[in-house]
């Protein structure tokens, strides 16, 4: 990565003008404490984790939401929630190098489409606001829940009561903490994306805050329409002509076309480029290649 651009991105993340957007690759290097297995994060690993380590039919292996929909129809929606809780709430994981690095910066606003809790753990020593995506619920027009974190615990809050000076953690695909809510199956995504496009998936204070911001996409492959649709709506009103940068070591043609359309510049490198000069972190994770 060009040294000048690297410095610009790091300074932008620190100042809040550049927003980190974390995909599955941001969890590379995180392994279970009991057995050393990698944390399930990308589509294939999540499918295997939910299906007792076995592959599913090729048409279901195409994308996690499709496989999750099939399992939901067979075993019920609670099965999906229980399985994701077992993965992300009941198993102890080591921290990924990306999260370790971000915890030294504590960006004011960060988007994490993974369903684990490492981002929240990075902010566990300071007050913050948590936004969690919701789907297929009644009694509300919104597709999110807001929580205020202080003194070691979360309390549900409202958009009007949020202190916007505090850090904002946006977990659109859910988290088990403080309560288990997930966007997982096709039906979840259809509802969530529809409401996101309608303006009901993001609180008003965040709609104002995000205007003119740029983004750094870490660990996100932009090959699936589902994730690209979520991305497009979440970063609406971003800066132009450069919306941001995507760390993709080996981008394919589909990713190149999408990024060009969105005004995203591809950096053909993995996330270790960002903290390669941090000797302590590199020594701690010498075998890591944190890519997309």
PDB file of C-alpha atoms in Angstrom:
ATOM      1  CA  UNK A   1       0.000   0.000   0.000  1.00  0.00           C
ATOM      2  CA  UNK A   2       1.211   3.491  -0.808  1.00  0.00           C
ATOM      3  CA  UNK A   3       2.623   5.057   2.361  1.00  0.00           C
ATOM      4  CA  UNK A   4       0.881   8.406   1.819  1.00  0.00           C
ATOM      5  CA  UNK A   5      -2.499   6.749   1.279  1.00  0.00           C
ATOM      6  CA  UNK A   6      -1.963   4.493   4.298  1.00  0.00           C
ATOM      7  CA  UNK A   7      -1.282   7.511   6.487  1.00  0.00           C
ATOM      8  CA  UNK A   8      -4.328   9.306   5.078  1.00  0.00           C
ATOM      9  CA  UNK A   9      -6.584   6.344   5.849  1.00  0.00           C
ATOM     10  CA  UNK A  10      -5.284   5.865   9.385  1.00  0.00           C
ATOM     11  CA  UNK A  11      -5.626   9.579  10.118  1.00  0.00           C
ATOM     12  CA  UNK A  12      -9.127   9.563   8.617  1.00  0.00           C
ATOM     13  CA  UNK A  13     -10.201   6.632  10.795  1.00  0.00           C
ATOM     14  CA  UNK A  14      -8.784   8.365  13.858  1.00  0.00           C
ATOM     15  CA  UNK A  15     -10.538  11.663  13.073  1.00  0.00           C
ATOM     16  CA  UNK A  16     -13.850  10.045  12.102  1.00  0.00           C
ATOM     17  CA  UNK A  17     -13.908  11.129   8.465  1.00  0.00           C
ATOM     18  CA  UNK A  18     -13.267   7.538   7.277  1.00  0.00           C
ATOM     19  CA  UNK A  19     -15.559   4.803   8.600  1.00  0.00           C
ATOM     20  CA  UNK A  20     -14.309   1.193   8.938  1.00  0.00           C
ATOM     21  CA  UNK A  21     -16.728  -1.337   7.429  1.00  0.00           C
ATOM     22  CA  UNK A  22     -15.871  -4.872   8.554  1.00  0.00           C
ATOM     23  CA  UNK A  23     -16.609  -8.061   6.631  1.00  0.00           C
ATOM     24  CA  UNK A  24     -15.844 -11.713   7.343  1.00  0.00           C
ATOM     25  CA  UNK A  25     -12.121 -11.330   6.640  1.00  0.00           C
ATOM     26  CA  UNK A  26     -11.776  -8.958   9.577  1.00  0.00           C
ATOM     27  CA  UNK A  27     -12.073 -12.040  11.812  1.00  0.00           C
ATOM     28  CA  UNK A  28      -9.169 -13.882  10.179  1.00  0.00           C
ATOM     29  CA  UNK A  29      -6.780 -15.113  12.847  1.00  0.00           C
ATOM     30  CA  UNK A  30      -9.468 -15.510  15.499  1.00  0.00           C
ATOM     31  CA  UNK A  31      -9.600 -19.094  16.766  1.00  0.00           C
ATOM     32  CA  UNK A  32     -11.457 -20.957  19.482  1.00  0.00           C
ATOM     33  CA  UNK A  33      -9.646 -21.047  22.809  1.00  0.00           C
ATOM     34  CA  UNK A  34     -10.530 -24.710  23.471  1.00  0.00           C
ATOM     35  CA  UNK A  35      -9.518 -26.231  20.137  1.00  0.00           C
ATOM     36  CA  UNK A  36      -7.882 -23.645  17.906  1.00  0.00           C
ATOM     37  CA  UNK A  37     -10.510 -23.839  15.162  1.00  0.00           C
ATOM     38  CA  UNK A  38     -11.043 -20.664  13.096  1.00  0.00           C
ATOM     39  CA  UNK A  39     -14.140 -18.666  13.958  1.00  0.00           C
ATOM     40  CA  UNK A  40     -16.941 -19.247  11.407  1.00  0.00           C
ATOM     41  CA  UNK A  41     -17.356 -15.955   9.588  1.00  0.00           C
ATOM     42  CA  UNK A  42     -17.576 -16.322   5.818  1.00  0.00           C
ATOM     43  CA  UNK A  43     -20.440 -17.981   3.977  1.00  0.00           C
ATOM     44  CA  UNK A  44     -18.984 -21.475   3.659  1.00  0.00           C
ATOM     45  CA  UNK A  45     -17.700 -21.729   7.228  1.00  0.00           C
ATOM     46  CA  UNK A  46     -21.059 -20.592   8.615  1.00  0.00           C
ATOM     47  CA  UNK A  47     -22.906 -23.179   6.532  1.00  0.00           C
ATOM     48  CA  UNK A  48     -20.620 -25.953   7.768  1.00  0.00           C
ATOM     49  CA  UNK A  49     -21.009 -24.754  11.361  1.00  0.00           C
ATOM     50  CA  UNK A  50     -24.796 -24.775  11.122  1.00  0.00           C
ATOM     51  CA  UNK A  51     -24.948 -28.146   9.375  1.00  0.00           C
ATOM     52  CA  UNK A  52     -22.848 -30.244  11.772  1.00  0.00           C
ATOM     53  CA  UNK A  53     -19.697 -29.785   9.731  1.00  0.00           C
ATOM     54  CA  UNK A  54     -21.224 -31.144   6.519  1.00  0.00           C
ATOM     55  CA  UNK A  55     -21.702 -29.485   3.155  1.00  0.00           C
ATOM     56  CA  UNK A  56     -25.196 -28.859   1.816  1.00  0.00           C
ATOM     57  CA  UNK A  57     -26.540 -29.133  -1.734  1.00  0.00           C
ATOM     58  CA  UNK A  58     -24.569 -27.003  -4.241  1.00  0.00           C
ATOM     59  CA  UNK A  59     -27.453 -24.566  -4.742  1.00  0.00           C
ATOM     60  CA  UNK A  60     -27.548 -24.008  -0.953  1.00  0.00           C
ATOM     61  CA  UNK A  61     -23.784 -23.684  -0.625  1.00  0.00           C
ATOM     62  CA  UNK A  62     -23.945 -20.667  -2.959  1.00  0.00           C
ATOM     63  CA  UNK A  63     -24.662 -18.281  -0.082  1.00  0.00           C
ATOM     64  CA  UNK A  64     -25.220 -18.505   3.677  1.00  0.00           C
ATOM     65  CA  UNK A  65     -28.670 -16.808   3.720  1.00  0.00           C
ATOM     66  CA  UNK A  66     -29.960 -19.399   1.245  1.00  0.00           C
ATOM     67  CA  UNK A  67     -28.668 -22.282   3.364  1.00  0.00           C
ATOM     68  CA  UNK A  68     -29.993 -20.678   6.548  1.00  0.00           C
ATOM     69  CA  UNK A  69     -33.423 -20.347   4.947  1.00  0.00           C
ATOM     70  CA  UNK A  70     -33.430 -24.045   4.125  1.00  0.00           C
ATOM     71  CA  UNK A  71     -32.502 -24.969   7.700  1.00  0.00           C
ATOM     72  CA  UNK A  72     -35.060 -22.542   9.101  1.00  0.00           C
ATOM     73  CA  UNK A  73     -37.827 -24.155   7.054  1.00  0.00           C
ATOM     74  CA  UNK A  74     -36.790 -27.585   8.325  1.00  0.00           C
ATOM     75  CA  UNK A  75     -35.985 -26.819  11.957  1.00  0.00           C
ATOM     76  CA  UNK A  76     -37.504 -23.434  12.748  1.00  0.00           C
ATOM     77  CA  UNK A  77     -36.176 -19.935  13.177  1.00  0.00           C
ATOM     78  CA  UNK A  78     -35.158 -20.626  16.775  1.00  0.00           C
ATOM     79  CA  UNK A  79     -32.704 -23.230  15.491  1.00  0.00           C
ATOM     80  CA  UNK A  80     -30.814 -20.484  13.629  1.00  0.00           C
ATOM     81  CA  UNK A  81     -30.730 -18.286  16.727  1.00  0.00           C
ATOM     82  CA  UNK A  82     -29.590 -21.142  18.992  1.00  0.00           C
ATOM     83  CA  UNK A  83     -26.827 -22.130  16.593  1.00  0.00           C
ATOM     84  CA  UNK A  84     -25.522 -18.584  16.184  1.00  0.00           C
ATOM     85  CA  UNK A  85     -25.640 -18.146  19.956  1.00  0.00           C
ATOM     86  CA  UNK A  86     -23.586 -21.312  20.388  1.00  0.00           C
ATOM     87  CA  UNK A  87     -20.999 -20.017  17.919  1.00  0.00           C
ATOM     88  CA  UNK A  88     -20.729 -16.417  19.069  1.00  0.00           C
ATOM     89  CA  UNK A  89     -21.914 -16.321  22.685  1.00  0.00           C
ATOM     90  CA  UNK A  90     -21.039 -19.729  24.106  1.00  0.00           C
ATOM     91  CA  UNK A  91     -17.586 -20.242  22.551  1.00  0.00           C
ATOM     92  CA  UNK A  92     -14.510 -18.303  23.605  1.00  0.00           C
ATOM     93  CA  UNK A  93     -12.497 -16.882  20.706  1.00  0.00           C
ATOM     94  CA  UNK A  94      -9.115 -15.210  20.522  1.00  0.00           C
ATOM     95  CA  UNK A  95      -9.116 -11.677  19.170  1.00  0.00           C
ATOM     96  CA  UNK A  96      -8.423 -11.124  15.495  1.00  0.00           C
ATOM     97  CA  UNK A  97      -5.471  -8.896  14.537  1.00  0.00           C
ATOM     98  CA  UNK A  98      -7.851  -6.429  12.857  1.00  0.00           C
ATOM     99  CA  UNK A  99      -9.887  -6.015  16.035  1.00  0.00           C
ATOM    100  CA  UNK A 100      -6.716  -5.772  18.092  1.00  0.00           C
ATOM    101  CA  UNK A 101      -5.535  -2.959  15.820  1.00  0.00           C
ATOM    102  CA  UNK A 102      -8.865  -1.127  15.812  1.00  0.00           C
ATOM    103  CA  UNK A 103      -8.983  -1.274  19.606  1.00  0.00           C
ATOM    104  CA  UNK A 104      -5.904   0.977  19.656  1.00  0.00           C
ATOM    105  CA  UNK A 105      -7.810   3.620  17.657  1.00  0.00           C
ATOM    106  CA  UNK A 106     -11.439   3.295  18.828  1.00  0.00           C
ATOM    107  CA  UNK A 107     -13.119   4.878  15.777  1.00  0.00           C
ATOM    108  CA  UNK A 108     -16.122   7.050  16.577  1.00  0.00           C
ATOM    109  CA  UNK A 109     -18.353   5.114  14.166  1.00  0.00           C
ATOM    110  CA  UNK A 110     -17.760   1.586  12.885  1.00  0.00           C
ATOM    111  CA  UNK A 111     -19.892  -0.871  10.896  1.00  0.00           C
ATOM    112  CA  UNK A 112     -19.471  -4.602  11.466  1.00  0.00           C
ATOM    113  CA  UNK A 113     -21.556  -7.044   9.407  1.00  0.00           C
ATOM    114  CA  UNK A 114     -20.224 -10.028  11.368  1.00  0.00           C
ATOM    115  CA  UNK A 115     -22.323 -11.471  14.187  1.00  0.00           C
ATOM    116  CA  UNK A 116     -19.623 -11.935  16.837  1.00  0.00           C
ATOM    117  CA  UNK A 117     -18.911  -9.717  19.854  1.00  0.00           C
ATOM    118  CA  UNK A 118     -15.264  -8.737  19.363  1.00  0.00           C
ATOM    119  CA  UNK A 119     -16.120  -5.180  18.336  1.00  0.00           C
ATOM    120  CA  UNK A 120     -18.257  -4.699  21.431  1.00  0.00           C
ATOM    121  CA  UNK A 121     -15.486  -6.106  23.601  1.00  0.00           C
ATOM    122  CA  UNK A 122     -13.123  -3.471  22.206  1.00  0.00           C
ATOM    123  CA  UNK A 123     -15.419  -0.768  23.577  1.00  0.00           C
ATOM    124  CA  UNK A 124     -16.287  -2.493  26.851  1.00  0.00           C
ATOM    125  CA  UNK A 125     -14.261   0.022  28.852  1.00  0.00           C
ATOM    126  CA  UNK A 126     -16.131   3.084  27.583  1.00  0.00           C
ATOM    127  CA  UNK A 127     -19.710   4.309  27.083  1.00  0.00           C
ATOM    128  CA  UNK A 128     -21.041   3.799  23.555  1.00  0.00           C
ATOM    129  CA  UNK A 129     -24.177   3.334  21.486  1.00  0.00           C
ATOM    130  CA  UNK A 130     -24.984  -0.015  19.869  1.00  0.00           C
ATOM    131  CA  UNK A 131     -27.292  -0.321  16.863  1.00  0.00           C
ATOM    132  CA  UNK A 132     -28.489  -3.859  16.108  1.00  0.00           C
ATOM    133  CA  UNK A 133     -30.346  -4.816  12.928  1.00  0.00           C
ATOM    134  CA  UNK A 134     -33.746  -6.539  13.190  1.00  0.00           C
ATOM    135  CA  UNK A 135     -36.036  -8.368  10.776  1.00  0.00           C
ATOM    136  CA  UNK A 136     -39.519  -9.833  10.671  1.00  0.00           C
ATOM    137  CA  UNK A 137     -40.861  -8.227  13.822  1.00  0.00           C
ATOM    138  CA  UNK A 138     -44.136  -6.538  14.667  1.00  0.00           C
ATOM    139  CA  UNK A 139     -45.109  -3.573  16.779  1.00  0.00           C
ATOM    140  CA  UNK A 140     -42.532  -1.166  15.343  1.00  0.00           C
ATOM    141  CA  UNK A 141     -41.766   0.571  12.074  1.00  0.00           C
ATOM    142  CA  UNK A 142     -38.033   0.324  12.687  1.00  0.00           C
ATOM    143  CA  UNK A 143     -35.659  -2.471  11.783  1.00  0.00           C
ATOM    144  CA  UNK A 144     -33.140  -1.759  14.505  1.00  0.00           C
ATOM    145  CA  UNK A 145     -32.754  -1.691  18.260  1.00  0.00           C
ATOM    146  CA  UNK A 146     -30.694   0.887  20.108  1.00  0.00           C
ATOM    147  CA  UNK A 147     -28.722   0.212  23.261  1.00  0.00           C
ATOM    148  CA  UNK A 148     -26.765   2.548  25.485  1.00  0.00           C
ATOM    149  CA  UNK A 149     -23.681   1.059  27.147  1.00  0.00           C
ATOM    150  CA  UNK A 150     -22.446   2.394  30.483  1.00  0.00           C
ATOM    151  CA  UNK A 151     -20.999   0.934  33.673  1.00  0.00           C
ATOM    152  CA  UNK A 152     -20.550  -2.498  32.105  1.00  0.00           C
ATOM    153  CA  UNK A 153     -24.073  -3.100  30.827  1.00  0.00           C
ATOM    154  CA  UNK A 154     -26.470  -2.250  28.003  1.00  0.00           C
ATOM    155  CA  UNK A 155     -29.815  -0.504  28.367  1.00  0.00           C
ATOM    156  CA  UNK A 156     -32.305  -0.194  25.529  1.00  0.00           C
ATOM    157  CA  UNK A 157     -32.779   3.404  24.457  1.00  0.00           C
ATOM    158  CA  UNK A 158     -34.461   5.566  21.814  1.00  0.00           C
ATOM    159  CA  UNK A 159     -33.075   7.667  18.942  1.00  0.00           C
ATOM    160  CA  UNK A 160     -34.045  10.851  20.773  1.00  0.00           C
ATOM    161  CA  UNK A 161     -32.107   9.848  23.895  1.00  0.00           C
ATOM    162  CA  UNK A 162     -28.846   8.862  22.173  1.00  0.00           C
ATOM    163  CA  UNK A 163     -25.760  10.879  23.047  1.00  0.00           C
ATOM    164  CA  UNK A 164     -24.230  11.298  19.586  1.00  0.00           C
ATOM    165  CA  UNK A 165     -20.890  12.352  21.046  1.00  0.00           C
ATOM    166  CA  UNK A 166     -20.311   8.735  22.128  1.00  0.00           C
ATOM    167  CA  UNK A 167     -18.874   6.045  19.821  1.00  0.00           C
ATOM    168  CA  UNK A 168     -21.420   4.300  17.581  1.00  0.00           C
ATOM    169  CA  UNK A 169     -21.194   0.559  16.859  1.00  0.00           C
ATOM    170  CA  UNK A 170     -23.485  -0.599  14.057  1.00  0.00           C
ATOM    171  CA  UNK A 171     -24.104  -4.364  13.880  1.00  0.00           C
ATOM    172  CA  UNK A 172     -26.651  -4.668  11.040  1.00  0.00           C
ATOM    173  CA  UNK A 173     -26.531  -8.488  10.897  1.00  0.00           C
ATOM    174  CA  UNK A 174     -26.932  -8.826  14.638  1.00  0.00           C
ATOM    175  CA  UNK A 175     -25.143  -9.943  17.779  1.00  0.00           C
ATOM    176  CA  UNK A 176     -25.922 -12.163  20.782  1.00  0.00           C
ATOM    177  CA  UNK A 177     -25.231  -9.309  23.224  1.00  0.00           C
ATOM    178  CA  UNK A 178     -27.138  -7.824  25.003  1.00  0.00           C
ATOM    179  CA  UNK A 179     -29.891  -9.961  23.447  1.00  0.00           C
ATOM    180  CA  UNK A 180     -29.796 -12.345  20.500  1.00  0.00           C
ATOM    181  CA  UNK A 181     -31.023 -10.739  17.285  1.00  0.00           C
ATOM    182  CA  UNK A 182     -29.776 -11.865  13.888  1.00  0.00           C
ATOM    183  CA  UNK A 183     -30.275 -11.260  10.183  1.00  0.00           C
ATOM    184  CA  UNK A 184     -29.453 -14.662   8.719  1.00  0.00           C
ATOM    185  CA  UNK A 185     -31.947 -16.328   6.362  1.00  0.00           C
ATOM    186  CA  UNK A 186     -33.193 -15.117   2.993  1.00  0.00           C
ATOM    187  CA  UNK A 187     -36.469 -14.076   4.618  1.00  0.00           C
ATOM    188  CA  UNK A 188     -34.577 -11.955   7.140  1.00  0.00           C
ATOM    189  CA  UNK A 189     -32.566 -10.230   4.424  1.00  0.00           C
ATOM    190  CA  UNK A 190     -35.604  -9.562   2.218  1.00  0.00           C
ATOM    191  CA  UNK A 191     -37.395  -7.828   5.085  1.00  0.00           C
ATOM    192  CA  UNK A 192     -34.316  -5.999   6.357  1.00  0.00           C
ATOM    193  CA  UNK A 193     -33.141  -4.720   2.970  1.00  0.00           C
ATOM    194  CA  UNK A 194     -36.657  -3.618   2.022  1.00  0.00           C
ATOM    195  CA  UNK A 195     -36.967  -1.570   5.213  1.00  0.00           C
ATOM    196  CA  UNK A 196     -33.381  -0.338   4.894  1.00  0.00           C
ATOM    197  CA  UNK A 197     -34.185   1.003   1.439  1.00  0.00           C
ATOM    198  CA  UNK A 198     -37.297   2.634   2.872  1.00  0.00           C
ATOM    199  CA  UNK A 199     -35.270   4.429   5.515  1.00  0.00           C
ATOM    200  CA  UNK A 200     -36.420   2.381   8.503  1.00  0.00           C
ATOM    201  CA  UNK A 201     -33.197   0.434   9.096  1.00  0.00           C
ATOM    202  CA  UNK A 202     -31.039   3.345  10.294  1.00  0.00           C
ATOM    203  CA  UNK A 203     -31.804   5.885  13.049  1.00  0.00           C
ATOM    204  CA  UNK A 204     -32.140   9.532  12.020  1.00  0.00           C
ATOM    205  CA  UNK A 205     -29.063  10.724  13.932  1.00  0.00           C
ATOM    206  CA  UNK A 206     -26.913   8.291  11.954  1.00  0.00           C
ATOM    207  CA  UNK A 207     -28.434   9.380   8.644  1.00  0.00           C
ATOM    208  CA  UNK A 208     -27.219  12.890   9.430  1.00  0.00           C
ATOM    209  CA  UNK A 209     -23.823  11.828  10.753  1.00  0.00           C
ATOM    210  CA  UNK A 210     -22.915   9.701   7.702  1.00  0.00           C
ATOM    211  CA  UNK A 211     -23.329  12.515   5.135  1.00  0.00           C
ATOM    212  CA  UNK A 212     -20.071  13.090   3.279  1.00  0.00           C
ATOM    213  CA  UNK A 213     -18.151  10.340   5.052  1.00  0.00           C
ATOM    214  CA  UNK A 214     -15.729   7.942   3.356  1.00  0.00           C
ATOM    215  CA  UNK A 215     -15.316   4.227   4.130  1.00  0.00           C
ATOM    216  CA  UNK A 216     -12.606   1.617   4.425  1.00  0.00           C
ATOM    217  CA  UNK A 217     -13.914  -1.864   3.637  1.00  0.00           C
ATOM    218  CA  UNK A 218     -11.892  -4.475   5.499  1.00  0.00           C
ATOM    219  CA  UNK A 219     -12.305  -8.195   4.878  1.00  0.00           C
ATOM    220  CA  UNK A 220     -15.309  -7.801   2.587  1.00  0.00           C
ATOM    221  CA  UNK A 221     -15.610  -9.630  -0.719  1.00  0.00           C
ATOM    222  CA  UNK A 222     -18.068  -7.774  -2.930  1.00  0.00           C
ATOM    223  CA  UNK A 223     -19.271 -10.701  -4.989  1.00  0.00           C
ATOM    224  CA  UNK A 224     -22.740 -11.330  -3.532  1.00  0.00           C
ATOM    225  CA  UNK A 225     -25.773  -9.161  -4.275  1.00  0.00           C
ATOM    226  CA  UNK A 226     -27.100  -9.526  -0.725  1.00  0.00           C
ATOM    227  CA  UNK A 227     -24.070  -7.935   0.916  1.00  0.00           C
ATOM    228  CA  UNK A 228     -23.748  -5.341  -1.851  1.00  0.00           C
ATOM    229  CA  UNK A 229     -27.352  -4.216  -1.381  1.00  0.00           C
ATOM    230  CA  UNK A 230     -26.860  -3.847   2.370  1.00  0.00           C
ATOM    231  CA  UNK A 231     -23.638  -1.924   1.779  1.00  0.00           C
ATOM    232  CA  UNK A 232     -25.199   0.443  -0.757  1.00  0.00           C
ATOM    233  CA  UNK A 233     -27.942   1.526   1.632  1.00  0.00           C
ATOM    234  CA  UNK A 234     -25.781   1.775   4.739  1.00  0.00           C
ATOM    235  CA  UNK A 235     -23.240   4.080   3.073  1.00  0.00           C
ATOM    236  CA  UNK A 236     -25.860   6.221   1.329  1.00  0.00           C
ATOM    237  CA  UNK A 237     -24.846   9.920   1.109  1.00  0.00           C
ATOM    238  CA  UNK A 238     -21.129   9.064   1.233  1.00  0.00           C
ATOM    239  CA  UNK A 239     -18.523  11.429  -0.124  1.00  0.00           C
ATOM    240  CA  UNK A 240     -18.124  11.755  -3.879  1.00  0.00           C
ATOM    241  CA  UNK A 241     -16.372  11.009  -6.152  1.00  0.00           C
ATOM    242  CA  UNK A 242     -14.333   8.767  -3.817  1.00  0.00           C
ATOM    243  CA  UNK A 243     -16.712   6.835  -1.567  1.00  0.00           C
ATOM    244  CA  UNK A 244     -13.791   5.018   0.004  1.00  0.00           C
ATOM    245  CA  UNK A 245     -11.320   2.182  -0.322  1.00  0.00           C
ATOM    246  CA  UNK A 246     -11.622  -1.611  -0.288  1.00  0.00           C
ATOM    247  CA  UNK A 247      -8.792  -3.887   0.802  1.00  0.00           C
ATOM    248  CA  UNK A 248      -9.090  -6.825  -1.608  1.00  0.00           C
ATOM    249  CA  UNK A 249      -5.858  -8.678  -2.279  1.00  0.00           C
ATOM    250  CA  UNK A 250      -7.069 -10.400  -5.457  1.00  0.00           C
ATOM    251  CA  UNK A 251     -10.226  -8.689  -6.741  1.00  0.00           C
ATOM    252  CA  UNK A 252     -12.214 -10.334  -9.507  1.00  0.00           C
ATOM    253  CA  UNK A 253     -13.902  -8.590 -12.425  1.00  0.00           C
ATOM    254  CA  UNK A 254     -17.283  -8.442 -10.682  1.00  0.00           C
ATOM    255  CA  UNK A 255     -15.750  -6.678  -7.696  1.00  0.00           C
ATOM    256  CA  UNK A 256     -13.870  -4.262  -9.928  1.00  0.00           C
ATOM    257  CA  UNK A 257     -17.059  -3.295 -11.774  1.00  0.00           C
ATOM    258  CA  UNK A 258     -19.066  -2.835  -8.583  1.00  0.00           C
ATOM    259  CA  UNK A 259     -16.377  -0.763  -6.875  1.00  0.00           C
ATOM    260  CA  UNK A 260     -15.989   1.462  -9.933  1.00  0.00           C
ATOM    261  CA  UNK A 261     -19.747   2.046 -10.001  1.00  0.00           C
ATOM    262  CA  UNK A 262     -19.782   2.894  -6.279  1.00  0.00           C
ATOM    263  CA  UNK A 263     -16.712   5.146  -6.356  1.00  0.00           C
ATOM    264  CA  UNK A 264     -14.694   2.732  -4.232  1.00  0.00           C
ATOM    265  CA  UNK A 265     -10.978   2.477  -4.936  1.00  0.00           C
ATOM    266  CA  UNK A 266      -9.563  -1.044  -4.628  1.00  0.00           C
ATOM    267  CA  UNK A 267      -6.306  -1.473  -2.746  1.00  0.00           C
ATOM    268  CA  UNK A 268      -4.849  -4.794  -3.799  1.00  0.00           C
ATOM    269  CA  UNK A 269      -3.561  -5.741  -0.362  1.00  0.00           C
ATOM    270  CA  UNK A 270      -4.820  -7.360   2.801  1.00  0.00           C
ATOM    271  CA  UNK A 271      -5.516  -5.654   6.106  1.00  0.00           C
ATOM    272  CA  UNK A 272      -2.092  -6.442   7.566  1.00  0.00           C
ATOM    273  CA  UNK A 273      -0.816  -3.567   5.393  1.00  0.00           C
ATOM    274  CA  UNK A 274      -2.557  -1.159   7.750  1.00  0.00           C
ATOM    275  CA  UNK A 275      -0.668  -2.237  10.845  1.00  0.00           C
ATOM    276  CA  UNK A 276       2.491  -3.679   9.279  1.00  0.00           C
ATOM    277  CA  UNK A 277       4.555  -1.061  11.099  1.00  0.00           C
ATOM    278  CA  UNK A 278       3.131  -2.078  14.479  1.00  0.00           C
ATOM    279  CA  UNK A 279       5.934  -4.385  15.574  1.00  0.00           C
ATOM    280  CA  UNK A 280       4.163  -5.623  18.713  1.00  0.00           C
ATOM    281  CA  UNK A 281       1.058  -6.641  16.791  1.00  0.00           C
ATOM    282  CA  UNK A 282       3.008  -8.316  14.009  1.00  0.00           C
ATOM    283  CA  UNK A 283       5.051 -10.260  16.568  1.00  0.00           C
ATOM    284  CA  UNK A 284       1.859 -11.368  18.300  1.00  0.00           C
ATOM    285  CA  UNK A 285       0.345 -12.681  15.074  1.00  0.00           C
ATOM    286  CA  UNK A 286       3.296 -13.675  12.842  1.00  0.00           C
ATOM    287  CA  UNK A 287       1.321 -16.238  10.844  1.00  0.00           C
ATOM    288  CA  UNK A 288      -1.680 -14.054  10.074  1.00  0.00           C
ATOM    289  CA  UNK A 289      -2.677 -12.996   6.592  1.00  0.00           C
ATOM    290  CA  UNK A 290      -5.780 -10.916   7.170  1.00  0.00           C
ATOM    291  CA  UNK A 291      -7.447 -10.739   3.784  1.00  0.00           C
ATOM    292  CA  UNK A 292     -10.878 -10.508   2.306  1.00  0.00           C
TER     293      UNK A 292
END
